Coordinates of C-alpha atoms in Angstrom, one line a residue:
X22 CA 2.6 21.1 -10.9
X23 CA 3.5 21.6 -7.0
X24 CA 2.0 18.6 -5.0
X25 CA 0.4 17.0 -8.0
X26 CA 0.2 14.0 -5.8
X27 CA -2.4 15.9 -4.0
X28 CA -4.7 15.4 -6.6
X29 CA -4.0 12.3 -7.9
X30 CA -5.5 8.6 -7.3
X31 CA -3.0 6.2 -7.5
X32 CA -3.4 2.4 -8.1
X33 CA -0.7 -0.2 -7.6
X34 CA 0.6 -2.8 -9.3
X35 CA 1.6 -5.8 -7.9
X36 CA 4.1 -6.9 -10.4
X37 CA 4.0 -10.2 -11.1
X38 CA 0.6 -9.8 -11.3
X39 CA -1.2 -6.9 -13.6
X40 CA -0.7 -8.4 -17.0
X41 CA 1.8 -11.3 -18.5
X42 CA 3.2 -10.0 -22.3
X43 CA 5.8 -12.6 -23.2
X44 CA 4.0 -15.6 -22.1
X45 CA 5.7 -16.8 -19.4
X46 CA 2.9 -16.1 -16.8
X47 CA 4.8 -14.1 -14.9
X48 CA 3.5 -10.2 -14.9
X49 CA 5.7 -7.8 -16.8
X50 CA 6.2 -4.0 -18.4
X51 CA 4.9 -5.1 -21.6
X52 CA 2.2 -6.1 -20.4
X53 CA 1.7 -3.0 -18.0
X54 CA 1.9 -1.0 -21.2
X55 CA -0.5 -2.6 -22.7
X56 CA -2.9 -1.9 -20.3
X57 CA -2.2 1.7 -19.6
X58 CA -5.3 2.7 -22.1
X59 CA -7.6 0.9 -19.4
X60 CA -5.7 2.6 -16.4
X61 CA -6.4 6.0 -17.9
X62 CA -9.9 5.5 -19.3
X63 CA -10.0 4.1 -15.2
X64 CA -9.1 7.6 -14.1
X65 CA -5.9 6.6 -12.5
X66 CA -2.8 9.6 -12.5
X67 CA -0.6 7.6 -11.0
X68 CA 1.2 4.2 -10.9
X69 CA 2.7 2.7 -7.5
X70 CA 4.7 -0.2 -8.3
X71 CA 5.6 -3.3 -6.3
X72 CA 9.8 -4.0 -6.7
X73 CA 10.8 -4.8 -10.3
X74 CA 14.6 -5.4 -9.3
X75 CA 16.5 -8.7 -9.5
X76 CA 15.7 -10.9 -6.7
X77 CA 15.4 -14.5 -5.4
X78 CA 11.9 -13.6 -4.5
X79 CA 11.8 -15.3 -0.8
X80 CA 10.2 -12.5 -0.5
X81 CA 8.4 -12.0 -4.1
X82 CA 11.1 -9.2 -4.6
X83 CA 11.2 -7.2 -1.8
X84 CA 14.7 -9.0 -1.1
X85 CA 16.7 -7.2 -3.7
X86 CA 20.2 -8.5 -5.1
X87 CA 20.7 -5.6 -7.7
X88 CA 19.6 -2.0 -7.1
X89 CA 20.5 -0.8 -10.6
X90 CA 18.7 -3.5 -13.2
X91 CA 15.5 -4.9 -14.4
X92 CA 14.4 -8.4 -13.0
X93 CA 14.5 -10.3 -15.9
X94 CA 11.2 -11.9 -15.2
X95 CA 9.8 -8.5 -15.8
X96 CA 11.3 -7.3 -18.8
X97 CA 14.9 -5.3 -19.6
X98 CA 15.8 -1.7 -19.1
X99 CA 14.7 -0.4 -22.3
X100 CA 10.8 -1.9 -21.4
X101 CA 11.0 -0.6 -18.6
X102 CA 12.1 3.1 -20.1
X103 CA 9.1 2.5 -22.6
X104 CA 7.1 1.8 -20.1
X105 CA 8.0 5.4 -18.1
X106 CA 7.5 7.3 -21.6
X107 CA 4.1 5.7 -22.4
X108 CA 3.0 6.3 -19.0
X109 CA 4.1 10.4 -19.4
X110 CA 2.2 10.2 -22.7
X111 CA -1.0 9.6 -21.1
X112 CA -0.6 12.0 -18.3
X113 CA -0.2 9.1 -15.5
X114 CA 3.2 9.5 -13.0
X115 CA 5.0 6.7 -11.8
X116 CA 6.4 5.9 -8.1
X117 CA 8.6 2.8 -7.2
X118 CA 9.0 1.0 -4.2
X119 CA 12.5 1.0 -2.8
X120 CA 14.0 -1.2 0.0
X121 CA 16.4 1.0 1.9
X122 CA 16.2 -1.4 4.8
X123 CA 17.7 -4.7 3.5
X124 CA 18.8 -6.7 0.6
X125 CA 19.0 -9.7 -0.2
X126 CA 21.7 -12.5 0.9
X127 CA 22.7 -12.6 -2.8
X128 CA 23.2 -9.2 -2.9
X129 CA 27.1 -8.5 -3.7
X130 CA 27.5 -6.5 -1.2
X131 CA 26.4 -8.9 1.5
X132 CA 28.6 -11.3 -0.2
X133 CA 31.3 -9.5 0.2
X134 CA 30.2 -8.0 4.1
X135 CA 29.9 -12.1 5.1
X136 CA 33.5 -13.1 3.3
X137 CA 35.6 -11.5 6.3
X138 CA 35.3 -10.0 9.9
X139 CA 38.2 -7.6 7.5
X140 CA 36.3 -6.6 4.4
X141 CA 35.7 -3.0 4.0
X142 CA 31.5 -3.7 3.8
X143 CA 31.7 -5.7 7.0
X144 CA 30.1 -3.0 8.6
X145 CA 27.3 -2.2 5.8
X146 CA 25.3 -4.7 7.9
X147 CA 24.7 -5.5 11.3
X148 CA 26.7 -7.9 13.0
X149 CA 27.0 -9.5 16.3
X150 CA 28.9 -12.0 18.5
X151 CA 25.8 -12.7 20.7
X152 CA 22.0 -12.5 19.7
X153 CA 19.5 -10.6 21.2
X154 CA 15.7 -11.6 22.0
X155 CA 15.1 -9.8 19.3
X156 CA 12.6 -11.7 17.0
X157 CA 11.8 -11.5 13.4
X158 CA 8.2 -9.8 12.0
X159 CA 8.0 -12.6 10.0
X160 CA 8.0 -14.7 13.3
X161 CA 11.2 -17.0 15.1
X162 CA 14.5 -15.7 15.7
X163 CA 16.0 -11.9 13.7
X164 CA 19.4 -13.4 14.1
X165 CA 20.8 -15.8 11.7
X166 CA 24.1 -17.6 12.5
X167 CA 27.0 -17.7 9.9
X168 CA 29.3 -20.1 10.3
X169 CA 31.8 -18.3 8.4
X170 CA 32.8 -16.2 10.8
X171 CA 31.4 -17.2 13.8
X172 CA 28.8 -13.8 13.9
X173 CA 25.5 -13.5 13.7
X174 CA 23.8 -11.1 11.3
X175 CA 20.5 -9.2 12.0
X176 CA 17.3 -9.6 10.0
X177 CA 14.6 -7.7 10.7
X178 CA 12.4 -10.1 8.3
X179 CA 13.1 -13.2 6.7
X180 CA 16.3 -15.3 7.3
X181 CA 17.4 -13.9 3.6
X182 CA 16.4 -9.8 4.2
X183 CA 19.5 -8.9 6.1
X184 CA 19.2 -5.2 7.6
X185 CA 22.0 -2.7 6.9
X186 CA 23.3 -1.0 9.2
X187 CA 22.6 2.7 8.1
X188 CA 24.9 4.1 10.9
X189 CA 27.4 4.1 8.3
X190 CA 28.0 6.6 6.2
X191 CA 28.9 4.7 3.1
X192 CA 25.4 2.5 3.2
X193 CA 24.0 5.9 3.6
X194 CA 25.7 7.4 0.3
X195 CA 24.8 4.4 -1.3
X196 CA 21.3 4.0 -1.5
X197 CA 21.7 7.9 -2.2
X198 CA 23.4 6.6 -5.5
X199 CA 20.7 3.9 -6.2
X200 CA 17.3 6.9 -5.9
X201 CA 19.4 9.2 -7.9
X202 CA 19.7 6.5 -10.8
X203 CA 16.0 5.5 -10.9
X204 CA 15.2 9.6 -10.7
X205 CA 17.5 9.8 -13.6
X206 CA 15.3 7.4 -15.5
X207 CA 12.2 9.3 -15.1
X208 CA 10.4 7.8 -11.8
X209 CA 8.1 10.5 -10.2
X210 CA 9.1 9.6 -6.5
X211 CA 9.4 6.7 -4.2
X212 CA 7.2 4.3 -1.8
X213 CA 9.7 3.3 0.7
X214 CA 9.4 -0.2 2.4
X215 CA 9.5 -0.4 6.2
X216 CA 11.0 2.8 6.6
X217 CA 11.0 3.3 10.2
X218 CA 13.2 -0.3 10.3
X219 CA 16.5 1.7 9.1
X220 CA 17.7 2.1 12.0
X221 CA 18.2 0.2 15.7
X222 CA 19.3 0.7 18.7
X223 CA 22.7 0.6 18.6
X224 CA 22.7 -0.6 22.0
X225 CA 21.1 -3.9 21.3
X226 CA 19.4 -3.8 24.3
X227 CA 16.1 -6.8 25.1
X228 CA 13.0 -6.3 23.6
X229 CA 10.4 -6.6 26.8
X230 CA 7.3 -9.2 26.3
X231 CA 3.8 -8.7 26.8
X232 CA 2.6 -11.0 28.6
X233 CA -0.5 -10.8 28.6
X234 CA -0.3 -11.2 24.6
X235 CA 2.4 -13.1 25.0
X236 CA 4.6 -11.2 22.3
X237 CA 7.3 -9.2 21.9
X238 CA 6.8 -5.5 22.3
X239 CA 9.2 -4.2 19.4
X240 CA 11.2 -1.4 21.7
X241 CA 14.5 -1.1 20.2
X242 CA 14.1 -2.5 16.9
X243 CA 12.3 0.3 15.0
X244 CA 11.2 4.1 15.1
X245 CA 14.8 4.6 16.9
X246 CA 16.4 8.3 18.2
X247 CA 18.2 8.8 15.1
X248 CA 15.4 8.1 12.5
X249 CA 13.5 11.6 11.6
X250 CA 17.2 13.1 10.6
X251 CA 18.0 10.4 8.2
X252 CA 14.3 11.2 7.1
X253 CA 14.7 14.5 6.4
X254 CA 18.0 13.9 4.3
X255 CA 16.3 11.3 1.7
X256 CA 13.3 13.9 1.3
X257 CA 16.2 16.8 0.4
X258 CA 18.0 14.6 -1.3
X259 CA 15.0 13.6 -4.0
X260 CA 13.6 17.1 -3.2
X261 CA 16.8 18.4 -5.6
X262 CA 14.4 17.0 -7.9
X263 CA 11.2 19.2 -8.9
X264 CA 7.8 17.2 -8.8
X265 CA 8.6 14.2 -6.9
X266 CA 6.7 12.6 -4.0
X267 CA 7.8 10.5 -0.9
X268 CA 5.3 7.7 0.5
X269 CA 6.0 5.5 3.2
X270 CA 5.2 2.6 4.8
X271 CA 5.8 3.2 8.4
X272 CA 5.0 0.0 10.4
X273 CA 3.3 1.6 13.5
X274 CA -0.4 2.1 14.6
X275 CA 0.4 5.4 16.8
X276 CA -1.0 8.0 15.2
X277 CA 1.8 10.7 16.9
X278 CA 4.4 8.5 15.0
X279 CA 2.9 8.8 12.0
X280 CA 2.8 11.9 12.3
X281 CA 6.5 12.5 12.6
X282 CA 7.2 11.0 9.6
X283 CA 5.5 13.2 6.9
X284 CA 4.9 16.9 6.9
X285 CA 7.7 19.8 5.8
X286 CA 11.1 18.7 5.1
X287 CA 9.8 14.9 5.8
X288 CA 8.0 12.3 3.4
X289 CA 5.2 13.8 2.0
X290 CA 2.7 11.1 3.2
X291 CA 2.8 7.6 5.1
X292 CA 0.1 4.6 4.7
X293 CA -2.1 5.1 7.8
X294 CA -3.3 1.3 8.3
X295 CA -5.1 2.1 10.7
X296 CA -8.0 2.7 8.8
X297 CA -5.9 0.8 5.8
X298 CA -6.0 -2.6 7.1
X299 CA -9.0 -3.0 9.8
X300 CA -9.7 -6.4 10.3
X301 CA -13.9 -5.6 9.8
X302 CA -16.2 -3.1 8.8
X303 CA -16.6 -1.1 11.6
X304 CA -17.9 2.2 10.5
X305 CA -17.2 3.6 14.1
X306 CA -14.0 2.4 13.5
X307 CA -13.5 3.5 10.5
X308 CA -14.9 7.4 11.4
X309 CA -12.8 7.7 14.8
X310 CA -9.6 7.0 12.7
X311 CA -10.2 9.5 10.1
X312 CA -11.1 11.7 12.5
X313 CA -8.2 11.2 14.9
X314 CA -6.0 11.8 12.0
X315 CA -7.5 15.0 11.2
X316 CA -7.2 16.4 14.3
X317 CA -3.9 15.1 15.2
X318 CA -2.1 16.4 11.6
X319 CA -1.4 20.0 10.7
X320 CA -1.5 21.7 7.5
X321 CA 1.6 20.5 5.9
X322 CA 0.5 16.9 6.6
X323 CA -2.0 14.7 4.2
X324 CA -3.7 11.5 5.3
X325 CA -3.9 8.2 2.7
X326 CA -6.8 6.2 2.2
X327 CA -6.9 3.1 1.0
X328 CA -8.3 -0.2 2.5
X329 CA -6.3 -3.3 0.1
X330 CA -2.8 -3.4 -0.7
X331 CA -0.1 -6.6 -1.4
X332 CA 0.6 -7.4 2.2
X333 CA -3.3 -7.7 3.6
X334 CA -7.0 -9.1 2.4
X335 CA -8.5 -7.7 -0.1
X336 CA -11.2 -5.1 2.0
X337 CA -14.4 -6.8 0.4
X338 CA -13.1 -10.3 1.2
X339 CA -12.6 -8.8 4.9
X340 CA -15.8 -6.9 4.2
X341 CA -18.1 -9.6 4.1
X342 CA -18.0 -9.8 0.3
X343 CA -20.9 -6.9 -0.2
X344 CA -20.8 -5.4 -3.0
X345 CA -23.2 -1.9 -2.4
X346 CA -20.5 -1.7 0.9
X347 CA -17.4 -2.0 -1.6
X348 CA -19.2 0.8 -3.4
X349 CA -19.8 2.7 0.2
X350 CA -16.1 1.9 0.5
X351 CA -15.1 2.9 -3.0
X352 CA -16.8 6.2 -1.6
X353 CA -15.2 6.8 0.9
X354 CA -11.3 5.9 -0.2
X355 CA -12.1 8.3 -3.2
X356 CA -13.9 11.3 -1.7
X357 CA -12.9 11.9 1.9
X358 CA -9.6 14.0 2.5
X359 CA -6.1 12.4 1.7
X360 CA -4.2 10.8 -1.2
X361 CA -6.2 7.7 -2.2
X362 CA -4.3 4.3 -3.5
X363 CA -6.5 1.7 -5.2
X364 CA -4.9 -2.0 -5.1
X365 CA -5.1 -3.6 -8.4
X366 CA -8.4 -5.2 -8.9
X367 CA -10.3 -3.9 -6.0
X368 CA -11.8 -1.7 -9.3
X369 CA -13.5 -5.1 -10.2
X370 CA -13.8 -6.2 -6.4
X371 CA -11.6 -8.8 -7.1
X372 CA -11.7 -11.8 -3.8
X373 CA -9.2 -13.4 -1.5
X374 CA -7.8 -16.8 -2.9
X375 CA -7.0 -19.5 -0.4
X376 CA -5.6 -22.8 -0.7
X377 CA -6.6 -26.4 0.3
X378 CA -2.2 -27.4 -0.6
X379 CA 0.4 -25.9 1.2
X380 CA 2.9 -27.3 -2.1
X381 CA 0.2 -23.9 -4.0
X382 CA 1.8 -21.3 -1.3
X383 CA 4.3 -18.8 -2.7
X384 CA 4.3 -16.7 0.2
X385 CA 7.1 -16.8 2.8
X386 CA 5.2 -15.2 5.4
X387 CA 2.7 -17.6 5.1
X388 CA 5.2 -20.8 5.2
X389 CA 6.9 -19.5 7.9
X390 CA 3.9 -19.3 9.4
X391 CA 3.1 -23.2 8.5
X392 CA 6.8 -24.4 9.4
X393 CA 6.5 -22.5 13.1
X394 CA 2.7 -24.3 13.5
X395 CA 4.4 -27.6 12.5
X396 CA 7.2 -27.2 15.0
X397 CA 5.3 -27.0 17.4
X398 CA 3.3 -29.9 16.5
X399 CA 0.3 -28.8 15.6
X400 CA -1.9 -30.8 12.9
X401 CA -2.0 -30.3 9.0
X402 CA -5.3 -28.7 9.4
X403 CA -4.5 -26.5 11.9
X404 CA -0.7 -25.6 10.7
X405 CA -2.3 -24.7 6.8
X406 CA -5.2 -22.9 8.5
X407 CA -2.7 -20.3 10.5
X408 CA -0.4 -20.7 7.0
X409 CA -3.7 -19.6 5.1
X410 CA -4.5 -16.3 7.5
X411 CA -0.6 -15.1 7.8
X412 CA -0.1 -15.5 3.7
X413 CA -0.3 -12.4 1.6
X414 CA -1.0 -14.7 -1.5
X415 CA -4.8 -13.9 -0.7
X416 CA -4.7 -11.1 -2.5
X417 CA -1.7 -11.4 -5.3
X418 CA -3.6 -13.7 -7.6
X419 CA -3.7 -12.6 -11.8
X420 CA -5.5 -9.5 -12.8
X421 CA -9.0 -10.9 -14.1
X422 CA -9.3 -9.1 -17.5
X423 CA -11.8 -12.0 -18.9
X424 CA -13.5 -15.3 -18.5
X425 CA -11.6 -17.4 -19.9
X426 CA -8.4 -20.1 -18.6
X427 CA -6.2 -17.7 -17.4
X428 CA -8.6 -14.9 -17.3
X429 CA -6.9 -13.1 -20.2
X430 CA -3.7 -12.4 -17.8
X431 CA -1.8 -15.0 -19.7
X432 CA -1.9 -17.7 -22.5
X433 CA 0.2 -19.6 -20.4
X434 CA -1.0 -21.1 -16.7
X435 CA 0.3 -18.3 -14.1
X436 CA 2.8 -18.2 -11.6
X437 CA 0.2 -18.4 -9.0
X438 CA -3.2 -20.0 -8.8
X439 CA -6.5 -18.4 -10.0
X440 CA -9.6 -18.6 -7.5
X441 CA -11.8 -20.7 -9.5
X442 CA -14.5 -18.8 -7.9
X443 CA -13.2 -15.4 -9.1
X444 CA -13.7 -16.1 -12.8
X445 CA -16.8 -14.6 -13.3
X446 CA -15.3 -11.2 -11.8
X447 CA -13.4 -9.6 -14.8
X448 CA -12.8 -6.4 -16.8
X449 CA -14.6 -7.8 -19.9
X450 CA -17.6 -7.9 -18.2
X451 CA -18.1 -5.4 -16.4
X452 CA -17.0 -2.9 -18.9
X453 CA -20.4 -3.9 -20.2
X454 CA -22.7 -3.3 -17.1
X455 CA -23.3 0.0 -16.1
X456 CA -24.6 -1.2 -12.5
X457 CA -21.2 -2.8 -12.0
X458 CA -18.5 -2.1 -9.2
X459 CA -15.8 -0.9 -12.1
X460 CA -18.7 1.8 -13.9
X461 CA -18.8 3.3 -10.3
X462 CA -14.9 3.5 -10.1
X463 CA -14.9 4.9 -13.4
X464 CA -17.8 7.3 -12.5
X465 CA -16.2 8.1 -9.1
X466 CA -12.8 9.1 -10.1
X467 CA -14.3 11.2 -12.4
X468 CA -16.0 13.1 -10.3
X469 CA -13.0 13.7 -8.4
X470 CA -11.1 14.8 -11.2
X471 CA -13.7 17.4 -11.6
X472 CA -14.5 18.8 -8.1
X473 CA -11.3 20.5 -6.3
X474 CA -13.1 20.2 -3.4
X475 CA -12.5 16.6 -3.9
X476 CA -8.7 17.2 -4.1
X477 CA -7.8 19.7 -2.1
X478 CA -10.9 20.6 0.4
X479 CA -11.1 21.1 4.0
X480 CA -13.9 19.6 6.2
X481 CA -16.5 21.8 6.8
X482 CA -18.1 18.7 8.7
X483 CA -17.1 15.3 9.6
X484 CA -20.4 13.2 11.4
X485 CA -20.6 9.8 11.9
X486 CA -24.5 8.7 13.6
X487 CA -25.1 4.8 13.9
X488 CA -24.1 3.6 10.4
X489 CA -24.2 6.6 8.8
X490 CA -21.1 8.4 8.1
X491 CA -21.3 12.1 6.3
X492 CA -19.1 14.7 5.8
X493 CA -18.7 18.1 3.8
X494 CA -15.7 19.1 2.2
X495 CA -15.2 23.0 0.9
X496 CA -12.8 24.3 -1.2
X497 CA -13.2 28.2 -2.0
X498 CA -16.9 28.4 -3.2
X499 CA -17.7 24.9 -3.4
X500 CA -19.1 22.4 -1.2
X501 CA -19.2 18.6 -1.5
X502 CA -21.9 16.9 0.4
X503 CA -20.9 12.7 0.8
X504 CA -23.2 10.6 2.6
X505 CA -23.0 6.8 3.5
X506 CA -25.4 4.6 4.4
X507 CA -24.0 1.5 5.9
X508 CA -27.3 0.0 7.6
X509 CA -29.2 -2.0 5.8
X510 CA -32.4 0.5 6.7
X511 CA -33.3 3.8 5.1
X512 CA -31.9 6.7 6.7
X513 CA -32.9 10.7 6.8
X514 CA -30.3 13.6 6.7
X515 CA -31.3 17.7 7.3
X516 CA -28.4 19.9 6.3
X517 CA -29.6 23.4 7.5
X518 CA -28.4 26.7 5.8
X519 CA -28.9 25.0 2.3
X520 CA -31.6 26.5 -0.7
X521 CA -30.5 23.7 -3.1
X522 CA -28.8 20.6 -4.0
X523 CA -27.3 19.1 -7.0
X524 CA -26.9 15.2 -7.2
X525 CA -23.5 14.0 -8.2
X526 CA -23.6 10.4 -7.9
X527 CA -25.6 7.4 -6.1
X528 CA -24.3 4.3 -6.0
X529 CA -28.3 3.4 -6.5
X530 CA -30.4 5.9 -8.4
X531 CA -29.5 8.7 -11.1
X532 CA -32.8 10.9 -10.7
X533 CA -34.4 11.9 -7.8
X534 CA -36.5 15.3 -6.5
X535 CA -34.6 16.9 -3.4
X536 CA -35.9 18.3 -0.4
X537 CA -34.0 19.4 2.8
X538 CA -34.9 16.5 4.5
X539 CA -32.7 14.5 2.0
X540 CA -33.7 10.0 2.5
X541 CA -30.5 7.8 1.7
X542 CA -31.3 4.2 0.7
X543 CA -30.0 1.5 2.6
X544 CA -26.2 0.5 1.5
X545 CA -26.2 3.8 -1.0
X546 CA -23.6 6.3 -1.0
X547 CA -24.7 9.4 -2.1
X548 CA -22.4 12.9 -3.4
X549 CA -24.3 16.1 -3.9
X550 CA -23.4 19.8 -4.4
X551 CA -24.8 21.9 -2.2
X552 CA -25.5 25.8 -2.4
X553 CA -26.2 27.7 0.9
X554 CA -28.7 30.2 1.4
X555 CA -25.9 32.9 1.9
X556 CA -24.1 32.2 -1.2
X557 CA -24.2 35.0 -4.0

């Protein structure tokens, strides 16, 4: 089906995470499988997966040290190959994220790039005699010294994520090698990490500062002349392949560069985090960014929505812990125009976790964060606090299936901590409660599934009025009327030109008598069909 991704929801996995199956209490692809049943009767098509490659985990797997296996942690090969057939069986596609940018320090190739100024793989990575200011996004120094050879290496993230150095042909060839395995073994396409970090300037010129923010403005480390070509030949290259799709994760909040990274011949859609990771609810906010992006991307471009993901809060922690507004939010990721991704859990409105012991932190942006406060001799309280705000932990803890210990994820205690407060939020549950935040989801994406207009529509109008934002999306004869309520008072909507209207879904009421001048509840999100007076 060309661009199947267009109308597909997607919901990712955070691998060690979704479900333990051999007891360890570390997430794994038996356990995956065995929830796959849930994920379709969910309304899922497709699966986004965190890394599942060997790694040290300094950075829970996104520091990879084999491109062609199976972590043990989460299985072998052939569990993973079970896992891609039982997935086909039920209809749901499967993307995996891939670190073009960096591997690991264990990595063999890095082993053998650090052995000698000499080696043929010397220049896989990026080396240099003298630093730059350049600083790491994980915070100090991107330049680690080796003693070795008396050179330092370049890291765009922690110490142990050395960059290649993609100017070279053979790193290029490569990683060619490693997507055309993975293809081979039945994956549907590819998020790719940090994509606009493949390549630098070559130049190694300063960074500037701001110094009025008194940080580094990141000039020549990222979205370098150089980058749109290399681009265009990983989306030909997996293009030889029919029914595949390209996401990625482009570390920018300019909408124009954004832009030049998906489209025709390009990735077929990047995370917009603009509207992905706001801080607040700010429906203004909210509205002027999907806005901006739909005037600013042409017709070969789609937008993503999604608001939670492995590497920020979970939206209804940063939401104010609301549940009607995770439903008005639900709404909107799953209705409005783009490719939605749902972050495991969210479904359930799973909550942040935070911690009270630094010894309970897994994450290394988080300690860095705590070692840099400490350094600079800040207190316990203070240092954790910062620790606590830069960690993605927050929003990694165990799928909550049920109430009990280890809220079904595991017989065993899990590799991270369970929010104690959290426990009452599981699957079990809410399976049972019709009223709950997973019934919506479950009524939601089924609505989508059966309303193109849903999909694949165009806005016929896009309004946003104090806290309400509406919009109408068409798609040959039919139009899809969605209306949120974000105040906490009633509201009235006219929508001239219209003889009648069919109710969808509320997130509050299932009957109701319509007129034109159509009231919205406070905190209700509302989907109707509408006909127009014109229509034959």
């Amino acid at each position: 089906m060309a661009n199947w991704w267009k109308q597909t929801t997607f919901y990712e996995i955070y691998m060690p995470s979704f479900k333990d199956g051999n007891g360890d209490g570390i997430g794994d692809f038996t356990g995956i499988i065995s929830k796959l049943d849930y994920l379709k009767e969910l309304g899922v098509g497709g699966i986004w997966l965190t890394p599942f490659y060997p790694s040290p985990k300094v950075d829970n797997g996104y520091d990879i040290s084999d491109y062609y296996s199976i972590d043990p942690d989460y299985g072998t090969m052939e569990d993973f190959e079970l896992f891609i057939q039982e997935s086909h069986k039920r209809g749901i596609r499967v993307i995996a994220d891939l670190v073009l940018n960096h591997t690991s320090t264990e990595h063999q190739w890095f082993k053998e790039s650090k052995s000698s100024k000499n080696h043929p793989k010397r220049d896989w990575y990026i080396w240099r005699d003298e630093p730059t200011n350049w600083e790491s996004f994980f915070g100090g120094t991107a330049w680690e010294f080796d003693e070795l050879t008396n050179q330092y290496y370049y890291h765009a993230f922690a110490k142990e994520q050395v960059d290649f150095n993609w100017a070279n042909p053979e790193v290029r060839q490569a990683m060619f090698d490693v997507m055309d395995f993975w293809l081979q073994k039945g994956i549907d396409g590819f998020r790719l990490d940090v994509i606009n970090f493949l390549k630098v300037n070559n130049t190694f010129k300063e960074n500037p500062i701001d110094i009025e923010k008194n940080e580094q403005i990141h000039l020549h480390d990222k979205d370098q002349d150089g980058i749109l070509p290399i681009i265009s030949e990983i989306a030909e290259f997996v293009n030889r392949y029919e029914d595949k799709f390209l996401v990625g994760e482009v570390g920018s909040d300019d909408l124009s560069i954004l832009r030049d990274y998906s489209g025709l011949n390009k990735l077929d859609v990047v995370f917009n985090f603009n509207i992905g990771s706001i801080a607040e609810l700010d429906v203004k906010e909210i509205f002027q960014q999907v806005n901006e992006t739909e005037q600013i991307y042409d017709e070969t471009q789609t937008p993503t929505l999604f608001f939670s993901s492995h590497d920020m809060s979970r939206f209804i922690s940063r939401f104010g812990g609301d549940e009607d507004r995770a439903k008005l939010v639900a709404t909107l990721m799953l209705t409005a125009k783009g490719v939605p991704f749902i972050y495991y859990g969210d479904e359930i409105g799973m909550r942040d976790w935070v911690t009270d012991d630094i010894q309970d932190m897994k994450d290394v942006q988080g300690l860095t964060a705590y070692e840099l406060e400490k350094q600079s001799n800040a207190s316990e309280e203070q240092a954790l606090k910062i620790a606590n705000e830069k960690s993605r932990d927050k929003s990694r803890t165990p799928m909550q299936w049920n109430s009990e210990v280890n809220v079904g994820f595991s017989n065993v205690e899990p590799w991270i901590n369970v929010p104690n407060h959290n426990r009452s939020i599981n699957v079990e549950d809410q399976l049972q409660n019709s009223n709950s935040i997973l019934s919506f989801y479950k009524s939601l994406l089924k609505l989508r599934s059966q309303h193109a207009s849903l999909q694949l529509g165009q806005y016929e109008l896009l309004k946003h009025e104090e806290e309400l934002f509406y919009y109408i999306r068409s798609y040959s004869d039919e139009k899809i009327i969605v209306i949120l309520n974000f105040s906490d008072e009633p509201k009235s909507i006219m929508f001239d030109g219209y003889k009648t209207f069919e109710l969808l879904l509320s997130s509050k009421r299932e009957d109701l008598e319509f007129t034109k001048d159509i009231r919205i509840l406070p905190n209700e999100a509302f989907i109707l069909k509408g006909e127009k007076e014109n229509d034959i």
